[in-house]
Coordinates of N, CA and C and ligand atoms in Angstrom, one line a residue:
M1 N -26.0 -7.3 -9.4 CA -25.4 -6.5 -9.1 C -24.1 -7.1 -7.9
I2 N -24.4 -7.7 -6.8 CA -23.8 -8.7 -5.9 C -23.3 -10.0 -7.1
G3 N -24.5 -10.4 -7.7 CA -23.7 -11.5 -8.5 C -22.7 -11.1 -9.8
T4 N -22.8 -10.2 -10.1 CA -21.6 -9.9 -11.2 C -20.1 -9.2 -9.9
L5 N -20.7 -8.0 -9.2 CA -19.5 -8.3 -8.2 C -18.4 -9.7 -8.0
L6 N -19.4 -10.8 -7.4 CA -18.3 -12.2 -7.0 C -17.7 -12.6 -8.6
D7 N -18.6 -12.8 -9.7 CA -17.7 -12.9 -11.1 C -16.7 -12.4 -11.0
V8 N -16.6 -10.8 -10.8 CA -15.5 -9.7 -11.3 C -14.3 -10.6 -10.1
L9 N -14.5 -11.1 -9.6 CA -13.4 -11.2 -7.8 C -13.4 -13.2 -8.1
A10 N -14.2 -13.7 -8.7 CA -14.2 -15.3 -9.5 C -14.3 -16.0 -8.0
I11 N -15.3 -15.1 -7.6 CA -15.9 -16.3 -6.4 C -17.4 -16.8 -6.6
P12 N -17.0 -18.1 -6.8 CA -18.6 -18.8 -7.6 C -19.6 -18.5 -6.5
K13 N -21.0 -18.5 -6.3 CA -21.6 -17.6 -5.6 C -22.4 -19.0 -4.6
D14 N -22.0 -20.2 -5.3 CA -22.2 -21.1 -4.0 C -20.8 -21.3 -3.3
D15 N -20.1 -20.3 -2.8 CA -18.9 -20.4 -2.4 C -18.6 -20.3 -1.4
P16 N -18.7 -20.2 0.0 CA -18.9 -19.9 1.2 C -17.2 -19.7 1.4
V17 N -16.5 -21.1 1.3 CA -14.7 -20.5 0.7 C -13.8 -20.0 1.3
A18 N -14.4 -19.4 -0.6 CA -14.1 -18.6 -1.2 C -13.5 -16.8 -0.6
F19 N -15.0 -16.7 -1.1 CA -15.9 -15.9 -0.4 C -15.1 -15.4 1.0
T20 N -14.8 -16.6 2.3 CA -14.3 -16.0 3.6 C -12.7 -15.5 3.5
F21 N -12.1 -16.0 2.3 CA -10.9 -15.7 1.6 C -10.7 -14.8 1.7
F22 N -11.6 -14.0 0.8 CA -12.1 -12.5 0.2 C -12.0 -12.0 1.2
T23 N -13.2 -12.2 2.4 CA -13.1 -11.0 3.4 C -11.7 -11.5 4.4
G24 N -11.6 -12.2 4.1 CA -10.5 -12.6 5.6 C -9.6 -11.8 4.4
Y25 N -8.9 -11.4 3.7 CA -7.8 -10.8 2.9 C -8.2 -9.7 3.7
M26 N -9.1 -8.9 2.7 CA -9.5 -7.4 3.9 C -9.4 -7.2 4.9
A27 N -9.8 -7.8 5.8 CA -10.2 -7.7 6.9 C -8.7 -7.9 7.6
M28 N -7.5 -8.4 7.6 CA -6.3 -8.5 7.7 C -5.6 -7.3 7.4
F29 N -5.4 -6.9 6.1 CA -5.3 -6.1 5.6 C -5.2 -4.7 6.1
A30 N -6.6 -4.8 6.9 CA -7.4 -3.4 7.5 C -7.0 -3.7 8.3
A31 N -6.7 -4.4 9.6 CA -5.9 -4.5 10.7 C -5.2 -4.1 10.7
A32 N -4.3 -4.7 9.8 CA -2.5 -4.6 10.3 C -2.4 -2.8 9.8
V33 N -3.1 -2.1 9.1 CA -3.2 -0.8 8.7 C -3.5 -0.4 10.2
F34 N -4.6 -0.3 10.3 CA -4.8 0.4 12.3 C -4.3 0.1 13.1
F35 N -3.4 -1.1 13.0 CA -2.5 -0.7 14.0 C -1.2 -0.6 13.9
F36 N -1.0 0.0 12.9 CA 0.4 0.2 12.4 C 0.3 1.9 12.4
F37 N -0.6 2.6 11.7 CA -1.8 3.7 12.8 C -1.4 3.7 13.8
E38 N -1.9 3.3 15.0 CA -2.4 3.7 15.9 C -1.2 3.3 17.2
R39 N -0.1 3.3 16.0 CA 1.2 2.8 17.2 C 1.2 4.3 18.0
S40 N 1.3 5.1 16.7 CA 1.6 6.9 17.8 C 0.5 7.5 18.4
R41 N -0.5 6.6 18.3 CA -0.9 7.6 20.2 C -0.4 6.5 21.1
V42 N 0.1 5.3 21.3 CA -0.2 5.2 22.4 C 1.6 5.4 23.2
D43 N 2.0 5.0 24.3 CA 3.2 5.2 25.6 C 3.9 4.3 24.4
G44 N 5.7 4.8 24.2 CA 6.6 4.0 24.0 C 6.3 2.4 24.2
K45 N 6.1 2.2 25.5 CA 6.2 0.6 26.1 C 5.6 0.0 25.2
W46 N 4.7 0.6 24.8 CA 3.8 -0.1 23.7 C 3.9 -0.5 22.8
K47 N 4.8 0.1 22.3 CA 4.8 0.1 20.5 C 4.9 -1.0 20.4
T48 N 5.8 -1.5 20.6 CA 6.3 -3.0 20.2 C 5.3 -3.5 19.9
S49 N 4.4 -3.8 21.1 CA 3.4 -4.7 21.3 C 2.4 -4.4 19.8
L50 N 1.8 -3.2 19.7 CA 1.2 -2.9 18.9 C 1.8 -2.9 17.2
L51 N 2.9 -2.9 17.3 CA 4.0 -3.3 15.8 C 3.7 -4.9 16.0
V52 N 3.7 -5.8 16.8 CA 3.3 -7.4 16.3 C 2.1 -7.3 16.4
S53 N 1.0 -6.5 16.9 CA 0.1 -7.4 16.1 C 0.1 -6.6 15.0
G54 N 0.5 -5.7 14.1 CA 0.8 -5.1 12.8 C 1.0 -6.1 12.0
L55 N 2.0 -7.6 12.2 CA 2.9 -7.5 11.9 C 1.9 -9.4 11.5
I56 N 1.3 -9.3 12.8 CA 0.1 -11.1 12.3 C -0.6 -11.1 12.2
T57 N -1.4 -9.1 12.2 CA -2.7 -9.6 10.7 C -1.8 -9.4 9.2
G58 N -0.9 -8.4 9.3 CA 0.4 -7.9 7.8 C 0.2 -8.8 7.0
I59 N 1.2 -10.1 7.9 CA 1.3 -11.5 7.7 C 0.5 -11.9 7.5
A60 N -0.8 -12.6 7.9 CA -1.7 -13.5 7.3 C -2.4 -12.7 6.2
A61 N -2.7 -11.4 6.3 CA -2.9 -10.5 4.7 C -2.9 -11.0 3.5
V62 N -0.6 -11.3 3.7 CA 0.1 -11.7 1.8 C -0.9 -13.0 2.1
H63 N -0.3 -13.9 3.2 CA -1.2 -15.4 2.8 C -2.7 -15.3 2.1
Y64 N -3.2 -14.5 2.8 CA -5.0 -14.4 2.4 C -4.5 -14.5 1.0
Y65 N -4.1 -13.2 0.6 CA -3.4 -13.3 -1.3 C -3.5 -14.5 -2.2
Y66 N -2.1 -14.4 -1.7 CA -2.1 -16.2 -2.0 C -3.1 -17.3 -1.9
M67 N -3.2 -17.3 -0.5 CA -4.5 -18.5 0.0 C -5.8 -18.5 -1.0
R68 N -6.3 -16.9 -1.4 CA -7.2 -17.1 -2.4 C -6.6 -17.7 -3.7
D69 N -5.7 -16.9 -3.8 CA -6.1 -17.1 -5.7 C -5.5 -18.7 -5.8
Y70 N -4.8 -19.1 -4.5 CA -4.7 -20.8 -4.8 C -6.2 -21.2 -4.9
Y71 N -6.7 -21.2 -3.6 CA -8.1 -21.9 -3.9 C -8.7 -21.5 -5.2
A72 N -8.8 -20.7 -5.2 CA -9.6 -19.7 -6.3 C -9.5 -20.6 -7.7
A73 N -8.1 -21.1 -7.9 CA -7.5 -22.4 -8.6 C -7.8 -23.6 -9.1
T74 N -7.1 -24.1 -7.7 CA -7.4 -25.4 -7.6 C -8.5 -26.2 -7.1
G75 N -9.4 -25.2 -6.3 CA -10.3 -25.9 -5.1 C -10.3 -26.9 -3.9
T76 N -9.1 -26.6 -4.0 CA -8.4 -27.4 -3.2 C -7.9 -26.8 -1.8
N77 N -7.3 -27.5 -0.6 CA -7.4 -26.4 0.4 C -5.8 -26.0 0.1
P78 N -5.5 -25.1 0.5 CA -4.1 -24.5 0.6 C -3.2 -24.7 1.6
T79 N -2.7 -26.0 2.0 CA -2.1 -26.6 3.3 C -1.0 -25.4 3.1
A80 N 0.5 -26.2 2.4 CA 0.6 -25.4 2.6 C 1.2 -23.6 3.4
L81 N 0.6 -23.2 3.0 CA 0.6 -21.8 2.8 C 0.0 -21.4 4.1
R82 N -1.0 -22.1 4.6 CA -2.1 -22.4 5.3 C -0.8 -22.5 6.9
Y83 N -0.1 -23.6 6.6 CA 0.7 -23.7 8.0 C 1.8 -22.5 8.1
I84 N 1.9 -22.4 6.7 CA 4.1 -20.8 7.1 C 3.3 -19.7 6.9
D85 N 1.3 -19.1 7.4 CA 1.1 -18.3 7.7 C 1.3 -18.8 9.1
W86 N 1.0 -19.6 10.1 CA 0.9 -20.1 11.4 C 1.9 -20.3 12.2
T87 N 2.7 -20.7 10.9 CA 4.6 -21.0 11.9 C 5.2 -19.1 12.1
L88 N 4.8 -18.9 11.5 CA 5.4 -16.9 11.6 C 4.0 -16.3 12.9
T89 N 2.7 -16.4 12.7 CA 2.3 -15.5 13.1 C 1.9 -16.0 14.5
V90 N 1.3 -17.4 14.6 CA 1.3 -18.3 16.3 C 2.7 -17.8 17.1
P91 N 3.6 -18.0 16.7 CA 4.8 -17.5 17.9 C 4.7 -16.5 17.9
L92 N 4.6 -15.4 17.1 CA 4.1 -13.6 17.4 C 3.0 -12.7 18.7
M93 N 2.3 -14.4 18.2 CA 1.1 -14.7 19.5 C 2.1 -14.7 20.8
C94 N 3.1 -15.7 20.8 CA 3.2 -15.6 22.0 C 4.0 -14.3 22.5
V95 N 4.7 -14.5 21.4 CA 5.8 -12.9 21.7 C 4.7 -11.4 22.4
E96 N 3.2 -11.8 22.3 CA 2.7 -11.3 22.6 C 2.7 -10.8 24.3
F97 N 2.1 -12.3 24.6 CA 2.0 -12.8 26.4 C 3.1 -11.8 26.5
Y98 N 4.7 -12.8 25.3 CA 6.1 -12.2 27.2 C 5.6 -11.0 27.1
L99 N 5.8 -9.8 26.0 CA 6.0 -7.9 25.6 C 4.6 -7.9 27.1
L100 N 4.0 -8.8 27.3 CA 2.9 -7.8 28.4 C 2.5 -8.6 30.0
T101 N 3.8 -9.6 29.7 CA 4.4 -10.0 31.2 C 6.0 -9.8 31.5
K102 N 6.4 -9.1 31.0 CA 7.7 -8.6 30.4 C 8.0 -7.6 32.2
P103 N 6.8 -6.5 31.7 CA 8.0 -5.6 32.9 C 7.4 -6.3 34.2
A104 N 6.2 -7.6 34.6 CA 6.3 -8.3 35.5 C 7.7 -9.5 36.3
G105 N 8.3 -9.3 34.7 CA 9.4 -10.2 35.6 C 9.2 -11.7 34.1
A106 N 8.9 -11.7 33.5 CA 8.9 -13.0 32.5 C 10.1 -13.0 31.6
K107 N 11.0 -14.1 32.1 CA 12.5 -14.6 31.0 C 11.4 -14.8 29.3
P108 N 12.8 -14.7 29.4 CA 12.7 -15.5 27.9 C 12.8 -16.7 27.4
S109 N 13.3 -17.1 29.1 CA 12.8 -18.7 28.9 C 11.1 -19.1 28.4
L110 N 10.3 -18.1 29.4 CA 8.7 -18.3 28.5 C 8.5 -17.9 27.5
L111 N 9.3 -17.2 26.3 CA 9.0 -16.7 25.2 C 9.0 -18.0 24.7
W112 N 10.1 -19.2 25.3 CA 11.0 -19.8 24.6 C 9.8 -21.3 24.1
K113 N 9.5 -21.5 25.8 CA 8.3 -22.3 26.2 C 7.4 -22.5 25.4
L114 N 7.0 -21.2 25.1 CA 5.8 -20.8 24.5 C 5.6 -21.7 23.0
V115 N 7.1 -20.4 22.5 CA 7.1 -20.8 21.4 C 7.3 -22.7 21.2
L116 N 8.2 -23.2 21.5 CA 8.5 -25.0 21.3 C 7.7 -25.1 21.3
A117 N 6.1 -25.2 22.2 CA 4.6 -26.0 22.4 C 4.1 -25.4 20.5
S118 N 4.0 -24.0 20.1 CA 3.6 -24.1 19.3 C 4.1 -24.8 18.0
A119 N 5.1 -24.3 18.0 CA 6.1 -24.9 16.8 C 5.5 -26.6 17.2
W120 N 5.7 -27.5 18.2 CA 4.9 -28.8 18.4 C 3.7 -29.2 18.0
M121 N 2.9 -28.0 17.8 CA 1.4 -27.8 17.5 C 1.5 -27.8 16.2
L122 N 1.9 -26.9 15.5 CA 2.0 -27.2 14.1 C 2.4 -28.1 12.9
V123 N 3.6 -28.7 13.3 CA 4.2 -29.6 13.2 C 3.5 -30.7 12.8
T124 N 2.9 -31.0 14.3 CA 2.0 -31.9 13.7 C 0.8 -32.2 13.3
G125 N 0.3 -31.1 13.4 CA -1.0 -30.7 12.8 C -0.3 -30.8 11.1
Y126 N 0.8 -30.4 10.9 CA 1.1 -30.3 8.9 C 0.9 -32.0 8.9
Y127 N 2.0 -32.7 9.9 CA 1.8 -33.6 9.7 C 0.6 -34.7 8.7
G128 N -0.2 -34.5 9.9 CA -1.6 -34.9 10.2 C -2.2 -34.3 8.7
E129 N -1.8 -32.8 8.5 CA -3.0 -32.4 7.1 C -2.4 -33.0 5.8
A130 N -1.7 -32.8 5.7 CA -0.8 -32.6 4.8 C -0.2 -34.2 3.8
F131 N 0.8 -35.1 4.7 CA 0.5 -36.5 4.9 C -0.6 -37.7 4.7
T132 N -1.5 -37.1 4.9 CA -2.3 -38.0 5.2 C -2.8 -39.3 4.5
D133 N -3.3 -39.8 4.9 CA -3.5 -41.9 3.7 C -5.3 -41.7 4.0
G134 N -5.4 -40.7 4.4 CA -7.6 -40.7 4.5 C -8.0 -41.2 5.4
S135 N -7.0 -41.7 6.2 CA -7.3 -42.4 7.8 C -8.1 -42.6 8.7
V136 N -8.8 -42.5 9.4 CA -9.2 -42.5 10.9 C -7.6 -42.3 11.4
M137 N -6.9 -43.8 11.5 CA -5.9 -43.5 12.2 C -5.0 -42.5 12.4
H138 N -4.5 -41.6 11.2 CA -3.7 -41.8 10.6 C -3.8 -39.5 11.5
S139 N -5.1 -39.1 10.6 CA -5.7 -37.6 11.6 C -5.5 -38.0 13.0
T140 N -6.5 -39.4 13.6 CA -6.4 -39.2 14.8 C -4.8 -39.1 15.9
V141 N -3.9 -39.6 15.0 CA -2.9 -39.8 16.2 C -2.0 -38.2 16.6
W142 N -2.2 -37.4 15.1 CA -1.8 -36.7 14.8 C -2.2 -35.3 15.3
G143 N -3.6 -35.5 15.4 CA -4.3 -34.1 15.9 C -3.9 -34.5 17.2
V144 N -3.6 -35.7 17.3 CA -4.2 -35.7 19.5 C -2.7 -35.3 19.7
L145 N -1.5 -35.6 18.8 CA -0.5 -35.4 19.6 C -0.7 -33.7 18.9
S146 N -0.6 -33.1 18.8 CA -0.6 -31.6 18.1 C -1.5 -31.2 19.6
T147 N -2.1 -31.5 19.8 CA -3.4 -31.1 20.6 C -2.7 -30.8 22.1
V148 N -1.4 -32.0 22.6 CA -0.9 -31.6 23.6 C 0.2 -30.2 23.9
G149 N 0.6 -29.9 22.6 CA 1.7 -28.3 22.8 C 0.1 -27.4 22.8
Y150 N -0.9 -27.5 21.9 CA -2.4 -27.1 22.0 C -2.7 -26.3 23.6
I151 N -2.7 -27.6 24.3 CA -3.2 -27.6 26.0 C -2.4 -27.1 26.8
Y152 N -0.8 -27.3 26.4 CA 0.6 -26.4 27.1 C -0.1 -25.1 27.3
I153 N -0.2 -24.1 25.8 CA -0.3 -22.8 25.3 C -1.5 -23.0 26.7
L154 N -2.4 -23.6 26.3 CA -3.9 -23.0 26.8 C -3.0 -23.0 28.7
W155 N -3.1 -23.7 28.9 CA -2.3 -24.4 29.9 C -1.7 -22.7 31.0
T156 N -0.6 -22.8 30.1 CA -0.3 -21.7 30.5 C -0.8 -19.7 30.9
A157 N -1.6 -19.8 29.7 CA -2.5 -18.9 29.9 C -3.5 -18.7 30.8
W158 N -3.6 -19.6 31.4 CA -4.9 -19.9 32.3 C -4.5 -20.0 33.9
F159 N -2.9 -21.0 34.0 CA -2.9 -21.0 35.2 C -2.0 -20.8 35.5
G160 N -1.0 -20.9 34.4 CA 1.3 -20.9 34.8 C 1.7 -19.9 34.9
E161 N 2.8 -19.8 34.1 CA 3.4 -18.6 34.2 C 3.1 -17.2 33.8
V162 N 2.3 -17.5 32.6 CA 1.2 -15.9 32.1 C 0.7 -15.3 33.6
K163 N -0.3 -16.0 33.5 CA -1.0 -15.9 34.8 C -0.3 -15.7 36.0
Q164 N 0.3 -16.2 36.2 CA 0.8 -15.6 37.9 C 1.6 -14.5 38.1
L165 N 2.2 -13.9 36.6 CA 3.4 -13.2 36.4 C 1.7 -11.6 35.9
A166 N 0.6 -12.1 35.0 CA 0.3 -11.0 34.9 C -0.6 -10.8 36.6
D167 N -0.8 -11.7 37.6 CA -1.3 -11.2 38.6 C -0.1 -10.8 39.9
K168 N 0.9 -10.5 39.3 CA 2.4 -10.4 39.6 C 2.1 -8.7 39.4
S169 N 2.0 -8.6 38.1 CA 2.2 -6.7 37.1 C 1.1 -6.0 38.3
N170 N 0.2 -6.1 39.2 CA -0.2 -5.1 39.9 C -1.3 -4.0 38.8
N171 N -1.2 -4.9 37.8 CA -1.7 -3.8 36.4 C -3.5 -4.0 36.0
P172 N -4.2 -3.7 36.9 CA -5.2 -4.1 36.6 C -6.2 -4.3 35.1
T173 N -5.6 -3.9 34.1 CA -6.0 -4.2 32.9 C -4.3 -5.1 32.5
V174 N -3.5 -5.0 33.0 CA -2.5 -6.2 31.8 C -3.6 -7.6 33.2
V175 N -3.8 -7.3 33.7 CA -4.9 -9.1 34.5 C -5.4 -8.8 33.2
K176 N -6.1 -8.5 33.6 CA -8.3 -8.1 32.8 C -7.7 -8.8 31.0
G177 N -6.3 -8.1 30.1 CA -6.4 -8.2 29.3 C -5.8 -9.5 28.9
I178 N -5.0 -10.0 30.0 CA -4.7 -11.6 29.8 C -5.8 -12.4 30.6
R179 N -6.4 -12.6 30.8 CA -7.6 -13.3 31.3 C -8.3 -13.5 29.6
T180 N -8.4 -11.9 29.4 CA -9.0 -11.9 27.9 C -8.4 -12.6 26.9
L181 N -7.4 -12.6 26.3 CA -6.1 -13.7 25.6 C -7.1 -15.0 26.0
A182 N -6.6 -15.3 27.7 CA -6.6 -16.5 27.7 C -7.7 -17.3 27.4
W183 N -8.8 -16.7 27.2 CA -10.2 -16.9 26.3 C -10.3 -16.9 25.2
F184 N -9.6 -16.2 24.1 CA -8.7 -16.6 23.1 C -8.5 -18.4 22.4
V185 N -8.1 -18.1 23.3 CA -6.9 -19.8 22.9 C -8.4 -20.3 23.6
L186 N -8.5 -20.9 24.7 CA -10.2 -21.3 24.8 C -10.4 -21.2 23.6
V187 N -11.0 -20.3 23.6 CA -11.9 -20.7 22.6 C -12.6 -20.4 21.3
G188 N -11.7 -19.5 21.3 CA -10.7 -18.7 19.4 C -10.1 -20.1 18.4
W189 N -9.4 -20.2 19.8 CA -8.1 -21.5 18.8 C -9.1 -22.4 18.8
A190 N -9.8 -22.9 19.6 CA -10.7 -24.6 19.7 C -11.4 -24.7 18.4
I191 N -11.6 -23.9 17.8 CA -11.7 -23.1 15.7 C -11.3 -24.2 15.2
Y192 N -9.9 -24.2 15.3 CA -8.6 -24.8 14.3 C -9.2 -26.7 14.8
P193 N -9.1 -27.3 15.5 CA -9.2 -28.2 15.8 C -10.6 -29.2 15.0
I194 N -11.0 -28.0 15.6 CA -12.8 -28.9 14.0 C -12.6 -28.6 13.1
G195 N -11.8 -27.1 12.4 CA -11.8 -27.5 10.7 C -10.6 -29.0 11.2
Y196 N -9.9 -29.1 11.3 CA -9.0 -30.3 11.4 C -10.0 -31.3 11.3
M197 N -10.4 -31.2 12.0 CA -11.6 -32.5 11.9 C -12.4 -32.8 10.8
C198 N -12.7 -32.1 10.1 CA -13.9 -32.1 8.8 C -12.6 -32.8 7.0
M199 N -11.0 -32.9 7.3 CA -9.9 -33.6 6.8 C -10.8 -35.5 7.0
P200 N -10.4 -36.0 5.1 CA -10.7 -37.5 5.1 C -10.1 -37.5 6.8
G201 N -11.2 -39.0 7.1 CA -10.5 -39.3 7.9 C -10.7 -39.4 9.4
G202 N -11.0 -37.3 9.7 CA -11.6 -37.0 10.5 C -12.9 -37.2 11.3
W203 N -12.5 -36.6 12.5 CA -14.1 -37.5 13.1 C -15.3 -37.0 12.8
L204 N -15.5 -35.6 12.4 CA -16.7 -34.7 12.4 C -16.8 -34.7 10.8
N205 N -15.6 -35.5 9.8 CA -15.4 -35.8 8.6 C -16.4 -37.5 8.3
V206 N -16.1 -38.1 9.1 CA -16.3 -39.4 9.7 C -17.6 -40.0 9.9
G207 N -17.8 -39.5 11.2 CA -19.3 -38.9 11.9 C -19.8 -38.5 11.2
L208 N -20.1 -37.5 10.8 CA -21.2 -36.9 10.9 C -21.2 -36.5 9.5
G209 N -20.2 -36.1 8.2 CA -20.1 -36.1 7.1 C -19.8 -34.8 7.0
W210 N -19.3 -34.2 7.2 CA -18.8 -32.4 6.9 C -17.8 -32.5 6.2
E211 N -17.7 -31.8 5.5 CA -17.2 -31.6 4.2 C -15.4 -31.4 4.0
S212 N -14.6 -32.1 3.9 CA -12.9 -31.5 3.4 C -13.1 -30.0 3.1
S213 N -13.6 -29.8 2.5 CA -14.2 -27.8 1.6 C -14.0 -27.0 3.8
N214 N -14.8 -27.7 4.3 CA -14.9 -26.6 5.7 C -13.8 -26.4 6.3
V215 N -12.6 -27.4 6.3 CA -11.4 -26.9 6.7 C -11.2 -25.6 6.7
D216 N -11.3 -25.1 5.6 CA -11.0 -23.6 5.0 C -11.8 -22.8 5.4
L217 N -13.2 -23.2 6.1 CA -14.1 -22.8 6.5 C -14.2 -22.0 7.7
F218 N -13.7 -23.5 8.7 CA -13.4 -22.6 9.9 C -11.7 -21.7 10.3
Y219 N -10.6 -22.5 9.4 CA -10.1 -22.1 9.4 C -9.8 -20.5 9.1
N220 N -10.6 -19.9 8.7 CA -10.3 -18.9 7.9 C -11.2 -17.5 9.0
I221 N -12.6 -18.5 9.6 CA -13.5 -18.1 10.4 C -12.4 -17.5 12.1
A222 N -11.6 -18.6 11.9 CA -10.8 -18.4 13.1 C -10.0 -17.6 13.3
D223 N -9.0 -17.2 11.9 CA -7.6 -16.3 12.0 C -8.4 -15.2 11.9
A224 N -9.8 -14.9 11.8 CA -10.4 -14.0 11.4 C -10.6 -13.0 13.3
V225 N -11.4 -14.3 13.8 CA -11.6 -13.9 14.9 C -10.1 -13.9 16.0
N226 N -9.3 -14.9 16.2 CA -8.5 -15.0 16.9 C -6.8 -13.6 16.7
K227 N -7.0 -13.4 14.6 CA -6.1 -12.1 15.1 C -6.0 -10.9 15.0
I228 N -7.3 -10.8 14.9 CA -8.2 -9.8 14.9 C -8.5 -8.9 15.9
G229 N -9.0 -9.9 16.9 CA -8.6 -10.0 18.1 C -8.3 -9.8 19.4
F230 N -6.9 -10.8 19.0 CA -5.8 -10.8 19.8 C -5.4 -9.4 19.4
G231 N -4.9 -8.8 18.5 CA -4.4 -7.5 18.2 C -5.2 -6.6 18.7
L232 N -6.7 -6.6 18.9 CA -8.1 -5.2 19.2 C -7.5 -5.4 21.2
V233 N -7.1 -7.0 21.7 CA -7.1 -7.0 23.1 C -6.2 -6.0 23.8
V234 N -4.8 -6.4 22.9 CA -3.5 -5.7 22.9 C -3.8 -4.2 22.6
Y235 N -4.2 -4.0 21.9 CA -4.7 -2.0 22.0 C -5.4 -1.4 23.0
N236 N -6.0 -2.2 23.0 CA -6.8 -2.2 24.3 C -6.7 -1.6 25.5
I237 N -5.9 -2.6 25.9 CA -4.1 -3.0 27.0 C -4.1 -1.2 26.5
A238 N -3.0 -1.4 25.8 CA -2.3 -0.6 25.3 C -3.2 1.4 25.4
I239 N -4.5 1.3 25.2 CA -5.2 2.6 25.0 C -5.4 2.7 26.7
S240 N -5.7 2.2 27.0 CA -6.1 2.4 28.5 C -4.7 3.0 29.3
S241 N -3.7 2.0 29.1 CA -3.0 2.4 30.4 C -2.7 3.7 30.1
S242 N -1.6 3.6 28.5 CA -1.4 4.9 28.1 C -2.3 6.5 28.2
N243 N -3.8 6.2 28.4 CA -4.8 6.5 29.1 C -4.6 7.3 30.5
S244 N -4.9 6.5 31.1 CA -4.4 6.2 32.8 C -3.5 6.8 33.6
E245 N -2.0 6.8 32.7 CA -0.9 6.9 33.1 C -0.7 8.6 32.7
V246 N -1.5 9.3 31.7 CA -1.2 10.6 31.4 C -2.0 11.7 32.0
T247 N -3.8 11.0 32.7 CA -4.1 11.6 33.7 C -3.7 11.1 34.7
A248 N -2.8 10.5 35.8 CA -2.2 10.2 37.0 C -1.9 11.4 37.1
Ligands
RET301 C1 -3.0 -17.6 13.9 C2 -3.0 -18.1 13.4 C3 -3.5 -19.5 15.4 C4 -3.8 -18.9 16.4 C5 -3.3 -20.8 14.8 C6 -3.6 -21.9 15.8 C7 -3.8 -23.0 15.5 C8 -4.4 -24.3 16.5 C9 -4.3 -24.0 18.1 C10 -4.0 -25.3 15.3 C11 -4.5 -26.5 16.4 C12 -4.5 -27.8 15.6 C13 -5.0 -28.7 17.3 C14 -5.4 -28.3 18.6 C15 -5.1 -30.2 16.4 C16 -5.3 -30.7 15.1 C17 -4.4 -29.9 14.6 C18 -4.1 -28.9 14.4 C19 -3.1 -27.9 14.3 C20 -5.2 -27.6 13.6

């Protein structure tokens, strides 16, 4: 039964990567529908945040649709599609940080700094992956450069402007929500460099013999955790503050 189903979907039985492309697509799609519909249940000031959550998962769903086909047809990593997806969705996650801290005084400059850091992280990461010569040198240099952008975002969320503005907001729901998002950036986003290190010349590929198809396995798992997880945290902040203001 399951075997027939996998045949119909063109998912080889021994290929967890193909399977996660398929489930990733469905999960992103379902999450986008959920966030769009739930917008009507929250206060006006939260509607943009929920719209952004819906856009993040919706954009990812479209890319997963194509990445799944690309992988099924070629058996290789859809690197370009992957980075196009991230170039759209990671800045939108920065927008979530900005929207949550805006009532406490966040300036557009905060958003631009986060967007620039993510652009740096992704351009260097793409260069590391797409133009690899298979050497440890190439993957290490570009991986380290990319990590600088990652650490900047991580630092801003945990100790920098985002954290300080959250504290200033005097809204315990926002403080807690920002803290949870910061945990996502620390733990959830750290899955990506693990995937990156599975590519030819990557430390886990060379050191432990992890296969390059694992790159996509890690990216698919990380995307589901982070994009849907981020959206749910924002949703939770929106719903609990909307409810508390109704009863207050
Ligand atoms: C929805 C997509 C998200 C949240 C993507 C996040 C991607 C990263 C945090 C990627 C980070 C990388 C490094 C820190 C070093 C190696 C290269 C990357 C681009 C995989």
